[in-house]
mmCIF file of C-alpha atoms in Angstrom:
data_model
loop_
_atom_site.group_PDB
_atom_site.id
_atom_site.type_symbol
_atom_site.label_atom_id
_atom_site.label_comp_id
_atom_site.label_asym_id
_atom_site.label_seq_id
_atom_site.Cartn_x
_atom_site.Cartn_y
_atom_site.Cartn_z
ATOM 1 C CA MET A 35 29.347 -20.514 -8.148
ATOM 2 C CA HIS A 36 27.072 -21.084 -5.152
ATOM 3 C CA ARG A 37 24.019 -21.221 -7.416
ATOM 4 C CA LEU A 38 25.765 -23.760 -9.649
ATOM 5 C CA ILE A 39 26.632 -25.968 -6.683
ATOM 6 C CA THR A 40 23.092 -25.877 -5.287
ATOM 7 C CA ALA A 41 21.444 -26.236 -8.712
ATOM 8 C CA PRO A 42 20.779 -30.016 -8.381
ATOM 9 C CA PHE A 43 18.786 -29.357 -5.190
ATOM 10 C CA ARG A 44 16.643 -26.512 -6.530
ATOM 11 C CA PRO A 45 13.235 -27.257 -8.123
ATOM 12 C CA LEU A 46 13.755 -24.277 -10.434
ATOM 13 C CA THR A 47 16.541 -26.176 -12.238
ATOM 14 C CA TYR A 48 14.141 -28.938 -13.232
ATOM 15 C CA THR A 49 11.231 -26.654 -14.210
ATOM 16 C CA ARG A 50 13.592 -24.817 -16.560
ATOM 17 C CA TRP A 51 14.816 -28.165 -17.862
ATOM 18 C CA LEU A 52 11.216 -29.129 -18.603
ATOM 19 C CA HIS A 53 10.672 -25.806 -20.389
ATOM 20 C CA LEU A 54 13.729 -26.478 -22.540
ATOM 21 C CA CYS A 55 12.607 -29.958 -23.541
ATOM 22 C CA VAL A 56 8.923 -29.308 -24.324
ATOM 23 C CA PRO A 57 9.392 -27.953 -27.896
ATOM 24 C CA VAL A 58 11.277 -31.097 -28.893
ATOM 25 C CA LEU A 59 7.924 -32.849 -28.899
ATOM 26 C CA LEU A 60 7.090 -30.860 -32.026
ATOM 27 C CA VAL A 61 10.339 -31.999 -33.631
ATOM 28 C CA ALA A 62 9.660 -35.620 -32.622
ATOM 29 C CA VAL A 63 6.182 -35.541 -34.143
ATOM 30 C CA TRP A 64 7.527 -34.050 -37.350
ATOM 31 C CA LEU A 65 10.376 -36.558 -37.628
ATOM 32 C CA PHE A 66 7.832 -39.316 -37.226
ATOM 33 C CA ILE A 67 5.926 -37.826 -40.182
ATOM 34 C CA ASP A 68 8.876 -36.878 -42.386
ATOM 35 C CA ASP A 69 12.479 -37.428 -41.312
ATOM 36 C CA GLU A 70 13.930 -36.145 -44.580
ATOM 37 C CA ILE A 71 13.420 -32.453 -43.701
ATOM 38 C CA PRO A 72 14.399 -32.159 -39.996
ATOM 39 C CA TRP A 73 14.578 -28.358 -40.134
ATOM 40 C CA ALA A 74 10.928 -27.980 -41.235
ATOM 41 C CA PRO A 75 9.565 -27.318 -37.665
ATOM 42 C CA ALA A 76 11.564 -24.074 -37.578
ATOM 43 C CA LEU A 77 9.551 -22.869 -40.571
ATOM 44 C CA ILE A 78 6.266 -24.222 -39.269
ATOM 45 C CA ILE A 79 6.338 -22.410 -35.919
ATOM 46 C CA ALA A 80 7.418 -19.007 -37.317
ATOM 47 C CA PRO A 81 3.911 -17.881 -38.475
ATOM 48 C CA PHE A 82 2.455 -18.759 -35.068
ATOM 49 C CA GLY A 83 4.551 -15.993 -33.508
ATOM 50 C CA LEU A 84 2.530 -13.447 -35.482
ATOM 51 C CA ILE A 85 -0.680 -14.498 -33.729
ATOM 52 C CA PRO A 86 -1.286 -12.044 -30.831
ATOM 53 C CA TRP A 87 -2.332 -14.660 -28.247
ATOM 54 C CA MET A 88 0.813 -16.729 -28.861
ATOM 55 C CA ARG A 89 2.754 -14.182 -26.794
ATOM 56 C CA THR A 90 0.284 -14.726 -23.946
ATOM 57 C CA ALA A 91 0.689 -18.510 -24.136
ATOM 58 C CA GLU A 92 4.484 -18.324 -24.235
ATOM 59 C CA GLY A 93 4.546 -15.742 -21.465
ATOM 60 C CA LEU A 94 2.432 -17.929 -19.181
ATOM 61 C CA GLN A 95 4.690 -20.929 -19.824
ATOM 62 C CA ALA A 96 7.797 -18.867 -19.170
ATOM 63 C CA GLN A 97 6.386 -17.395 -15.971
ATOM 64 C CA PHE A 98 5.269 -20.779 -14.677
ATOM 65 C CA LEU A 99 8.446 -22.710 -15.522
ATOM 66 C CA LEU A 100 11.266 -20.147 -15.799
ATOM 67 C CA THR A 101 10.349 -17.577 -13.136
ATOM 68 C CA PRO A 102 7.777 -19.273 -10.876
ATOM 69 C CA TYR A 103 8.791 -17.187 -7.847
ATOM 70 C CA ASP A 104 7.890 -13.989 -9.712
ATOM 71 C CA ARG A 105 4.323 -15.093 -10.469
ATOM 72 C CA GLY A 106 1.802 -12.809 -8.775
ATOM 73 C CA ALA A 107 4.377 -10.053 -8.366
ATOM 74 C CA GLU A 108 3.267 -6.510 -9.054
ATOM 75 C CA GLU A 109 5.569 -6.314 -12.054
ATOM 76 C CA SER A 110 6.872 -9.507 -13.634
ATOM 77 C CA ALA A 111 9.929 -9.592 -15.879
ATOM 78 C CA ILE A 112 7.899 -11.626 -18.395
ATOM 79 C CA SER A 113 4.692 -10.273 -19.888
ATOM 80 C CA THR A 114 1.515 -12.253 -20.537
ATOM 81 C CA VAL A 115 -0.191 -9.542 -22.580
ATOM 82 C CA ALA A 116 -1.141 -10.413 -26.154
ATOM 83 C CA SER A 117 0.876 -8.744 -28.909
ATOM 84 C CA LYS A 118 -0.610 -5.399 -29.869
ATOM 85 C CA ARG A 119 2.194 -4.124 -32.090
ATOM 86 C CA TRP A 120 4.167 -5.711 -34.886
ATOM 87 C CA GLY A 121 7.362 -5.251 -32.925
ATOM 88 C CA ASP A 122 6.018 -7.531 -30.177
ATOM 89 C CA ARG A 123 4.938 -10.108 -32.790
ATOM 90 C CA TRP A 124 8.361 -10.250 -34.420
ATOM 91 C CA ARG A 125 9.961 -10.589 -30.994
ATOM 92 C CA THR A 126 7.664 -13.550 -30.371
ATOM 93 C CA VAL A 127 8.715 -15.129 -33.682
ATOM 94 C CA LEU A 128 12.378 -14.740 -32.730
ATOM 95 C CA TRP A 129 11.660 -16.211 -29.294
ATOM 96 C CA LEU A 130 10.009 -19.294 -30.788
ATOM 97 C CA GLU A 131 12.954 -19.933 -33.095
ATOM 98 C CA ILE A 132 15.540 -19.501 -30.335
ATOM 99 C CA ARG A 133 13.513 -21.641 -27.947
ATOM 100 C CA LEU A 134 13.294 -24.430 -30.528
ATOM 101 C CA GLY A 135 17.047 -24.336 -31.150
ATOM 102 C CA LEU A 136 17.934 -24.394 -27.441
ATOM 103 C CA SER A 137 15.370 -27.116 -26.894
ATOM 104 C CA PHE A 138 17.037 -29.294 -29.514
ATOM 105 C CA ALA A 139 20.453 -28.756 -27.875
ATOM 106 C CA ALA A 140 19.057 -29.507 -24.399
ATOM 107 C CA MET A 141 17.435 -32.703 -25.608
ATOM 108 C CA LEU A 142 20.658 -33.897 -27.229
ATOM 109 C CA ALA A 143 22.477 -33.352 -23.941
ATOM 110 C CA THR A 144 19.666 -35.075 -22.040
ATOM 111 C CA VAL A 145 19.872 -38.167 -24.249
ATOM 112 C CA TRP A 146 23.571 -38.470 -25.012
ATOM 113 C CA LEU A 147 25.209 -37.653 -21.684
ATOM 114 C CA PRO A 148 23.271 -40.264 -19.648
ATOM 115 C CA ALA A 149 24.030 -42.753 -22.441
ATOM 116 C CA PHE A 150 27.727 -41.985 -21.994
ATOM 117 C CA THR A 151 27.344 -42.695 -18.266
ATOM 118 C CA VAL A 152 25.711 -46.058 -18.973
ATOM 119 C CA GLU A 153 28.520 -47.053 -21.351
ATOM 120 C CA LEU A 154 31.220 -45.949 -18.910
ATOM 121 C CA LEU A 155 29.538 -47.870 -16.112
ATOM 122 C CA THR A 156 29.273 -50.958 -18.326
ATOM 123 C CA THR A 157 32.947 -50.677 -19.239
ATOM 124 C CA ALA A 158 33.939 -50.178 -15.571
ATOM 125 C CA PHE A 159 32.317 -53.517 -14.672
ATOM 126 C CA GLY A 160 34.128 -55.220 -17.566
ATOM 127 C CA CYS A 161 30.959 -55.959 -19.525
ATOM 128 C CA PRO A 162 30.915 -55.640 -23.307
ATOM 129 C CA ILE A 163 28.878 -52.797 -24.816
ATOM 130 C CA ARG A 164 26.080 -54.086 -26.993
ATOM 131 C CA GLY A 165 25.005 -52.203 -30.082
ATOM 132 C CA ASP A 166 26.622 -49.048 -31.398
ATOM 133 C CA VAL A 167 29.223 -47.479 -29.136
ATOM 134 C CA MET A 168 28.527 -43.785 -28.479
ATOM 135 C CA LEU A 169 31.797 -43.090 -26.662
ATOM 136 C CA PRO A 170 34.423 -41.665 -29.025
ATOM 137 C CA VAL A 171 37.080 -43.793 -27.254
ATOM 138 C CA VAL A 172 36.411 -46.727 -24.954
ATOM 139 C CA PRO A 173 38.670 -46.254 -21.879
ATOM 140 C CA PRO A 174 40.094 -49.036 -19.715
ATOM 141 C CA PRO A 175 37.839 -50.199 -16.853
ATOM 142 C CA TRP A 176 39.639 -48.276 -14.093
ATOM 143 C CA LEU A 177 39.463 -45.018 -16.049
ATOM 144 C CA ALA A 178 35.845 -45.676 -16.977
ATOM 145 C CA ALA A 179 35.018 -46.039 -13.254
ATOM 146 C CA VAL A 180 36.632 -42.655 -12.557
ATOM 147 C CA LEU A 181 34.875 -40.937 -15.483
ATOM 148 C CA THR A 182 31.420 -42.430 -14.869
ATOM 149 C CA PRO A 183 29.991 -39.433 -12.892
ATOM 150 C CA LEU A 184 31.461 -36.880 -15.316
ATOM 151 C CA PRO A 185 28.702 -36.957 -17.991
ATOM 152 C CA LEU A 186 26.013 -36.436 -15.345
ATOM 153 C CA VAL A 187 27.926 -33.496 -13.886
ATOM 154 C CA VAL A 188 28.279 -32.037 -17.374
ATOM 155 C CA LEU A 189 24.553 -32.570 -17.896
ATOM 156 C CA LEU A 190 23.620 -30.677 -14.722
ATOM 157 C CA VAL A 191 25.982 -27.832 -15.582
ATOM 158 C CA THR A 192 24.589 -27.697 -19.127
ATOM 159 C CA VAL A 193 20.988 -27.673 -17.907
ATOM 160 C CA PHE A 194 21.758 -24.957 -15.357
ATOM 161 C CA LEU A 195 23.551 -22.704 -17.843
ATOM 162 C CA MET A 196 20.949 -23.224 -20.559
ATOM 163 C CA GLY A 197 18.207 -22.508 -18.018
ATOM 164 C CA GLU A 198 19.873 -19.217 -17.121
ATOM 165 C CA LEU A 199 20.291 -18.415 -20.812
ATOM 166 C CA ILE A 200 16.690 -19.171 -21.787
ATOM 167 C CA THR A 201 15.415 -17.130 -18.833
ATOM 168 C CA SER A 202 17.552 -14.154 -19.815
ATOM 169 C CA ILE A 203 16.347 -14.369 -23.408
ATOM 170 C CA ALA A 204 12.727 -14.670 -22.243
ATOM 171 C CA THR A 205 12.956 -11.481 -20.191
ATOM 172 C CA ARG A 206 14.282 -9.646 -23.244
ATOM 173 C CA LEU A 207 11.947 -11.010 -25.910
ATOM 174 C CA LEU A 208 8.831 -11.658 -23.819
ATOM 175 C CA GLY A 209 9.327 -8.853 -21.336
ATOM 176 C CA PRO A 210 6.998 -5.838 -21.265
ATOM 177 C CA SER A 211 7.537 -3.432 -24.131
ATOM 178 C CA ALA A 212 8.053 0.285 -23.584
ATOM 179 C CA ALA A 213 4.379 0.927 -24.406
ATOM 180 C CA GLU A 214 3.249 -1.698 -21.876
ATOM 181 C CA ARG A 215 5.503 -0.265 -19.185
ATOM 182 C CA LEU A 216 4.105 3.199 -19.886
ATOM 183 C CA SER A 217 0.561 1.841 -19.656
ATOM 184 C CA VAL A 218 1.315 0.206 -16.299
ATOM 185 C CA LEU A 219 2.916 3.417 -15.057
ATOM 186 C CA GLU A 220 -0.135 5.437 -16.083
ATOM 187 C CA GLU A 221 -2.427 2.961 -14.324
ATOM 188 C CA ARG A 222 -0.378 3.180 -11.139
ATOM 189 C CA THR A 223 -0.405 6.959 -11.325
ATOM 190 C CA GLU A 224 -4.190 6.929 -11.645
ATOM 191 C CA GLN A 225 -4.442 4.626 -8.631
ATOM 192 C CA LEU A 226 -2.146 6.847 -6.560
ATOM 193 C CA LEU A 227 -4.113 9.944 -7.538
ATOM 194 C CA GLU A 228 -7.362 8.220 -6.591
ATOM 195 C CA ARG A 229 -5.927 7.146 -3.245
ATOM 196 C CA THR A 230 -4.707 10.683 -2.606
ATOM 197 C CA ARG A 231 -8.119 12.097 -3.496
ATOM 198 C CA ILE A 232 -9.868 9.647 -1.176
ATOM 199 C CA ALA A 233 -7.420 10.483 1.616
ATOM 200 C CA ARG A 234 -8.188 14.188 1.163
ATOM 201 C CA GLU A 235 -11.919 13.479 1.175
ATOM 202 C CA LEU A 236 -11.658 11.549 4.435
ATOM 203 C CA HIS A 237 -9.393 14.170 5.984
ATOM 204 C CA ASP A 238 -11.736 17.025 5.119
ATOM 205 C CA THR A 239 -15.020 15.306 5.983
ATOM 206 C CA ILE A 240 -14.059 13.461 9.145
ATOM 207 C CA GLY A 241 -11.766 16.261 10.309
ATOM 208 C CA HIS A 242 -14.531 18.855 10.027
ATOM 209 C CA ALA A 243 -17.107 16.636 11.740
ATOM 210 C CA LEU A 244 -14.820 15.791 14.662
ATOM 211 C CA THR A 245 -13.733 19.411 15.075
ATOM 212 C CA VAL A 246 -17.347 20.610 15.187
ATOM 213 C CA ALA A 247 -18.262 17.856 17.648
ATOM 214 C CA VAL A 248 -15.322 18.651 19.960
ATOM 215 C CA VAL A 249 -16.030 22.403 19.936
ATOM 216 C CA GLN A 250 -19.759 21.853 20.499
ATOM 217 C CA ALA A 251 -19.198 19.408 23.331
ATOM 218 C CA GLY A 252 -16.708 21.717 25.046
ATOM 219 C CA ALA A 253 -19.001 24.710 24.703
ATOM 220 C CA ALA A 254 -22.009 22.766 26.021
ATOM 221 C CA ARG A 255 -20.083 21.580 29.055
ATOM 222 C CA ALA A 256 -18.807 25.089 29.813
ATOM 223 C CA ALA A 257 -22.213 26.741 29.320
ATOM 224 C CA GLY A 258 -24.155 24.532 31.733
ATOM 225 C CA ASP A 259 -27.362 25.554 29.952
ATOM 226 C CA PRO A 260 -29.783 22.718 29.078
ATOM 227 C CA ALA A 261 -31.170 24.629 26.099
ATOM 228 C CA PHE A 262 -27.688 25.314 24.704
ATOM 229 C CA THR A 263 -26.721 21.691 25.340
ATOM 230 C CA GLU A 264 -29.774 20.550 23.370
ATOM 231 C CA ARG A 265 -28.786 22.768 20.428
ATOM 232 C CA ALA A 266 -25.193 21.535 20.615
ATOM 233 C CA LEU A 267 -26.277 17.902 20.558
ATOM 234 C CA SER A 268 -28.520 18.588 17.558
ATOM 235 C CA ALA A 269 -25.620 20.216 15.726
ATOM 236 C CA ILE A 270 -23.336 17.279 16.576
ATOM 237 C CA GLU A 271 -25.988 14.851 15.348
ATOM 238 C CA GLU A 272 -26.468 16.694 12.051
ATOM 239 C CA THR A 273 -22.724 17.027 11.455
ATOM 240 C CA GLY A 274 -22.165 13.369 12.287
ATOM 241 C CA ARG A 275 -24.938 12.264 9.938
ATOM 242 C CA THR A 276 -23.429 14.289 7.114
ATOM 243 C CA ALA A 277 -19.964 12.882 7.850
ATOM 244 C CA LEU A 278 -21.311 9.318 7.824
ATOM 245 C CA GLU A 279 -22.974 9.936 4.470
ATOM 246 C CA ASP A 280 -19.731 11.281 3.020
ATOM 247 C CA LEU A 281 -17.800 8.367 4.529
ATOM 248 C CA ASP A 282 -20.236 5.866 2.996
ATOM 249 C CA ARG A 283 -19.840 7.553 -0.386
ATOM 250 C CA VAL A 284 -16.033 7.448 -0.199
ATOM 251 C CA LEU A 285 -16.000 3.813 0.918
ATOM 252 C CA SER A 286 -18.338 2.893 -1.924
ATOM 253 C CA VAL A 287 -15.637 4.136 -4.299
ATOM 254 C CA LEU A 288 -13.120 1.818 -2.612
ATOM 255 C CA ARG A 289 -15.540 -1.102 -2.790
ATOM 256 C CA ASP A 290 -16.369 -0.177 -6.386
ATOM 257 C CA SER A 291 -19.779 -1.767 -6.156
ATOM 258 C CA GLY A 292 -23.310 -0.462 -5.869
ATOM 259 C CA PRO A 293 -24.628 3.049 -6.493
ATOM 260 C CA ARG A 294 -23.183 5.968 -4.627
ATOM 261 C CA PRO A 295 -25.430 7.184 -1.812
ATOM 262 C CA SER A 296 -25.099 10.780 -2.980
ATOM 263 C CA GLN A 297 -22.946 13.036 -5.098
ATOM 264 C CA ARG A 298 -20.041 14.944 -3.647
ATOM 265 C CA PRO A 299 -21.116 18.189 -1.944
ATOM 266 C CA THR A 300 -20.766 21.451 -3.866
ATOM 267 C CA LEU A 301 -20.947 25.154 -3.100
ATOM 268 C CA ALA A 302 -24.713 24.778 -3.386
ATOM 269 C CA ASP A 303 -24.425 22.989 -0.027
ATOM 270 C CA ALA A 304 -22.322 25.771 1.499
ATOM 271 C CA ASP A 305 -25.208 26.959 3.700
ATOM 272 C CA ARG A 306 -25.220 23.613 5.506
ATOM 273 C CA LEU A 307 -21.468 23.943 6.084
ATOM 274 C CA LEU A 308 -21.802 27.528 7.334
ATOM 275 C CA ASP A 309 -24.687 26.577 9.633
ATOM 276 C CA SER A 310 -22.668 23.795 11.256
ATOM 277 C CA THR A 311 -19.848 26.274 11.870
ATOM 278 C CA ARG A 312 -22.289 28.783 13.370
ATOM 279 C CA ALA A 313 -23.742 26.041 15.541
ATOM 280 C CA SER A 314 -20.246 25.610 17.009
ATOM 281 C CA GLY A 315 -20.487 29.159 18.357
ATOM 282 C CA ALA A 316 -18.555 30.933 15.598
ATOM 283 C CA GLU A 317 -20.007 34.126 14.166
ATOM 284 C CA VAL A 318 -19.867 33.639 10.406
ATOM 285 C CA HIS A 319 -20.421 36.510 7.981
ATOM 286 C CA ALA A 320 -20.694 35.083 4.491
ATOM 287 C CA ARG A 321 -20.975 36.747 1.108
ATOM 288 C CA LEU A 322 -21.736 34.321 -1.685
ATOM 289 C CA ASN A 323 -21.986 36.315 -4.904
ATOM 290 C CA GLY A 324 -22.794 35.163 -8.410
ATOM 291 C CA PRO A 325 -24.634 32.204 -9.912
ATOM 292 C CA LEU A 326 -22.659 29.588 -7.993
ATOM 293 C CA GLU A 327 -25.038 26.840 -9.120
ATOM 294 C CA THR A 328 -23.694 27.240 -12.671
ATOM 295 C CA LEU A 329 -20.078 26.572 -11.720
ATOM 296 C CA PRO A 330 -18.332 23.617 -13.412
ATOM 297 C CA GLY A 331 -18.571 20.436 -11.360
ATOM 298 C CA PRO A 332 -14.870 20.082 -10.486
ATOM 299 C CA VAL A 333 -14.605 23.737 -9.472
ATOM 300 C CA THR A 334 -17.644 23.805 -7.201
ATOM 301 C CA ARG A 335 -16.732 20.492 -5.544
ATOM 302 C CA GLU A 336 -13.121 21.424 -4.831
ATOM 303 C CA ALA A 337 -14.151 24.918 -3.689
ATOM 304 C CA TYR A 338 -16.531 23.338 -1.165
ATOM 305 C CA ARG A 339 -13.715 21.196 0.238
ATOM 306 C CA ILE A 340 -11.351 24.160 0.457
ATOM 307 C CA LEU A 341 -14.026 26.152 2.304
ATOM 308 C CA GLN A 342 -14.659 23.182 4.606
ATOM 309 C CA GLU A 343 -10.968 22.805 5.426
ATOM 310 C CA ALA A 344 -10.565 26.543 6.075
ATOM 311 C CA LEU A 345 -13.531 26.619 8.484
ATOM 312 C CA THR A 346 -12.291 23.457 10.183
ATOM 313 C CA ASN A 347 -8.906 25.081 10.788
ATOM 314 C CA VAL A 348 -10.608 28.133 12.288
ATOM 315 C CA LEU A 349 -12.513 26.017 14.817
ATOM 316 C CA ARG A 350 -9.535 23.770 15.500
ATOM 317 C CA HIS A 351 -6.958 26.503 16.173
ATOM 318 C CA CYS A 352 -8.974 29.539 17.196
ATOM 319 C CA GLY A 353 -12.279 28.204 18.471
ATOM 320 C CA PRO A 354 -15.625 29.975 17.936
ATOM 321 C CA VAL A 355 -14.325 33.341 16.689
ATOM 322 C CA PRO A 356 -15.826 35.742 14.124
ATOM 323 C CA VAL A 357 -15.194 34.489 10.577
ATOM 324 C CA GLU A 358 -15.481 36.352 7.295
ATOM 325 C CA VAL A 359 -16.277 34.265 4.208
ATOM 326 C CA ARG A 360 -16.340 35.595 0.672
ATOM 327 C CA VAL A 361 -17.073 33.505 -2.403
ATOM 328 C CA GLU A 362 -17.304 35.451 -5.637
ATOM 329 C CA MET A 363 -17.076 34.872 -9.366
ATOM 330 C CA LYS A 364 -14.759 37.408 -11.008
ATOM 331 C CA GLY A 365 -14.362 37.127 -14.724
ATOM 332 C CA MET A 366 -13.208 33.591 -15.526
ATOM 333 C CA GLN A 367 -12.185 32.596 -12.014
ATOM 334 C CA LEU A 368 -13.738 31.880 -8.653
ATOM 335 C CA GLU A 369 -12.297 33.640 -5.632
ATOM 336 C CA LEU A 370 -12.728 32.222 -2.151
ATOM 337 C CA GLU A 371 -11.528 33.939 1.016
ATOM 338 C CA VAL A 372 -11.860 32.961 4.664
ATOM 339 C CA SER A 373 -10.418 35.225 7.346
ATOM 340 C CA ASN A 374 -10.461 35.207 11.132
ATOM 341 C CA PRO A 375 -8.589 36.845 14.022
ATOM 342 C CA LEU A 376 -5.101 35.535 14.575
ATOM 343 C CA PRO A 377 -4.879 32.923 17.335
ATOM 344 C CA GLU A 378 -2.886 33.606 20.447
ATOM 345 C CA GLY A 379 0.595 32.147 20.474
ATOM 346 C CA PRO A 380 2.701 31.023 17.474
ATOM 347 C CA VAL A 381 0.891 30.527 14.191
ATOM 348 C CA SER A 382 1.111 27.066 12.585
ATOM 349 C CA PRO A 383 -0.134 27.170 8.981
ATOM 350 C CA GLY A 384 -2.674 24.445 8.375
ATOM 351 C CA GLY A 385 -2.070 23.184 11.906
ATOM 352 C CA GLY A 386 -0.455 19.964 12.988
ATOM 353 C CA SER A 387 1.471 18.435 10.131
ATOM 354 C CA GLY A 388 0.298 21.055 7.650
ATOM 355 C CA SER A 389 -1.725 18.476 5.704
ATOM 356 C CA GLY A 390 -4.756 20.783 5.641
ATOM 357 C CA LEU A 391 -2.911 23.573 3.850
ATOM 358 C CA ARG A 392 -1.220 21.116 1.515
ATOM 359 C CA GLY A 393 -4.602 19.591 0.740
ATOM 360 C CA MET A 394 -6.042 22.984 -0.215
ATOM 361 C CA GLN A 395 -3.023 23.769 -2.371
ATOM 362 C CA GLU A 396 -3.233 20.386 -4.103
ATOM 363 C CA ARG A 397 -6.945 20.789 -4.808
ATOM 364 C CA ALA A 398 -6.410 24.211 -6.310
ATOM 365 C CA ALA A 399 -3.358 23.090 -8.290
ATOM 366 C CA LEU A 400 -5.277 20.202 -9.872
ATOM 367 C CA LEU A 401 -7.627 22.779 -11.391
ATOM 368 C CA GLY A 402 -4.821 25.095 -12.477
ATOM 369 C CA GLY A 403 -5.482 27.545 -9.647
ATOM 370 C CA SER A 404 -3.741 28.502 -6.431
ATOM 371 C CA ALA A 405 -4.389 28.524 -2.683
ATOM 372 C CA GLU A 406 -2.453 30.303 0.002
ATOM 373 C CA SER A 407 -2.806 31.152 3.663
ATOM 374 C CA GLY A 408 -1.036 33.348 6.193
ATOM 375 C CA PRO A 409 -1.274 36.473 8.330
ATOM 376 C CA HIS A 410 -2.831 39.484 6.557
ATOM 377 C CA LYS A 411 -3.600 42.834 8.230
ATOM 378 C CA GLY A 412 -3.860 41.375 11.696
ATOM 379 C CA ARG A 413 -5.987 38.405 10.636
ATOM 380 C CA TRP A 414 -5.410 34.897 9.322
ATOM 381 C CA LEU A 415 -6.424 34.740 5.675
ATOM 382 C CA VAL A 416 -7.041 31.767 3.395
ATOM 383 C CA ARG A 417 -7.391 32.729 -0.268
ATOM 384 C CA ALA A 418 -8.015 30.429 -3.212
ATOM 385 C CA ARG A 419 -8.416 31.261 -6.885
ATOM 386 C CA LEU A 420 -9.850 28.616 -9.181
ATOM 387 C CA PRO A 421 -10.188 29.075 -12.962
ATOM 388 C CA LEU A 422 -13.649 28.397 -14.373
ATOM 389 C CA SER A 423 -12.421 26.993 -17.696
ATOM 390 C CA THR A 424 -12.019 23.422 -16.378
#
């Protein structure tokens, strides 16, 4: 009821009114050509609904005039995509026919009801009505004065209700089909997966670089040895340069312009990762067995990130302690293990919020593998198994 009362003061009422009246122009043109077949426009417009771009044109009109406040929204109730299936084309045909019929009714109300008001007003002032009388019964002047506003009120109510009706029909006949909704859902899923992947990339790269820098700086300050400080600064510089390169590569994906500065690191770059960990003071014993350079791209890239996250957690929670690393191809899977002495105090898997462990598990799961971590024989063990058939 509140919407009906405020309808005369809302611009939306008049944009919907305009949308209702536009198709009558086609009827007017046809009646000017041939007034003996007034129903011919209904046959003329039907084939146009089978043209794919007609759905786009009607959708844009409906969005602009029927639901202007929804324009630019992430998901509009009215689609502007061209018809790709016959079901969408037949829905467009039905929409055109219904729109033409409602348009004709709206135009009749727009013409007749104000004419009634004029005749009532003329009668109220005691003036004779010239020409054909449209009122079914001419009331006395006093009653005509009372009834004068009534046709305009009926007109506003009619326009409001027909506007609501045409909008509801538009959302049903011009709304996204099930296939279009599925396509949008798939696109959003791809975007979310890409955002998650970029977040993991930033977490692993920047997290490792900052951890190495913090450990190196702390060790250099504690050592008080100029030579050790020089080595620590060199390690921080190298780690920072690598992190900046990875950050530039990730941001280039977000910008989606220009060539990537380099490809994502793989297990072929594991020596650089192990050296930066050693430079932090950790004693790393690594066994890299098998032709790792022949690994599938997704496997070797995700394995590198898992190894990076595991080494970062060692430095972050235990400091420069002895670390055992084993990377080996066994049959049709790659096994990766990183172990270190348990830290003093309570153990927090993945540290902090646990995003590191979740990140490793997600990377492995995307490839159909698994990753786990926890105490094992007095040490902290990270183990990942990645299938090679990816």
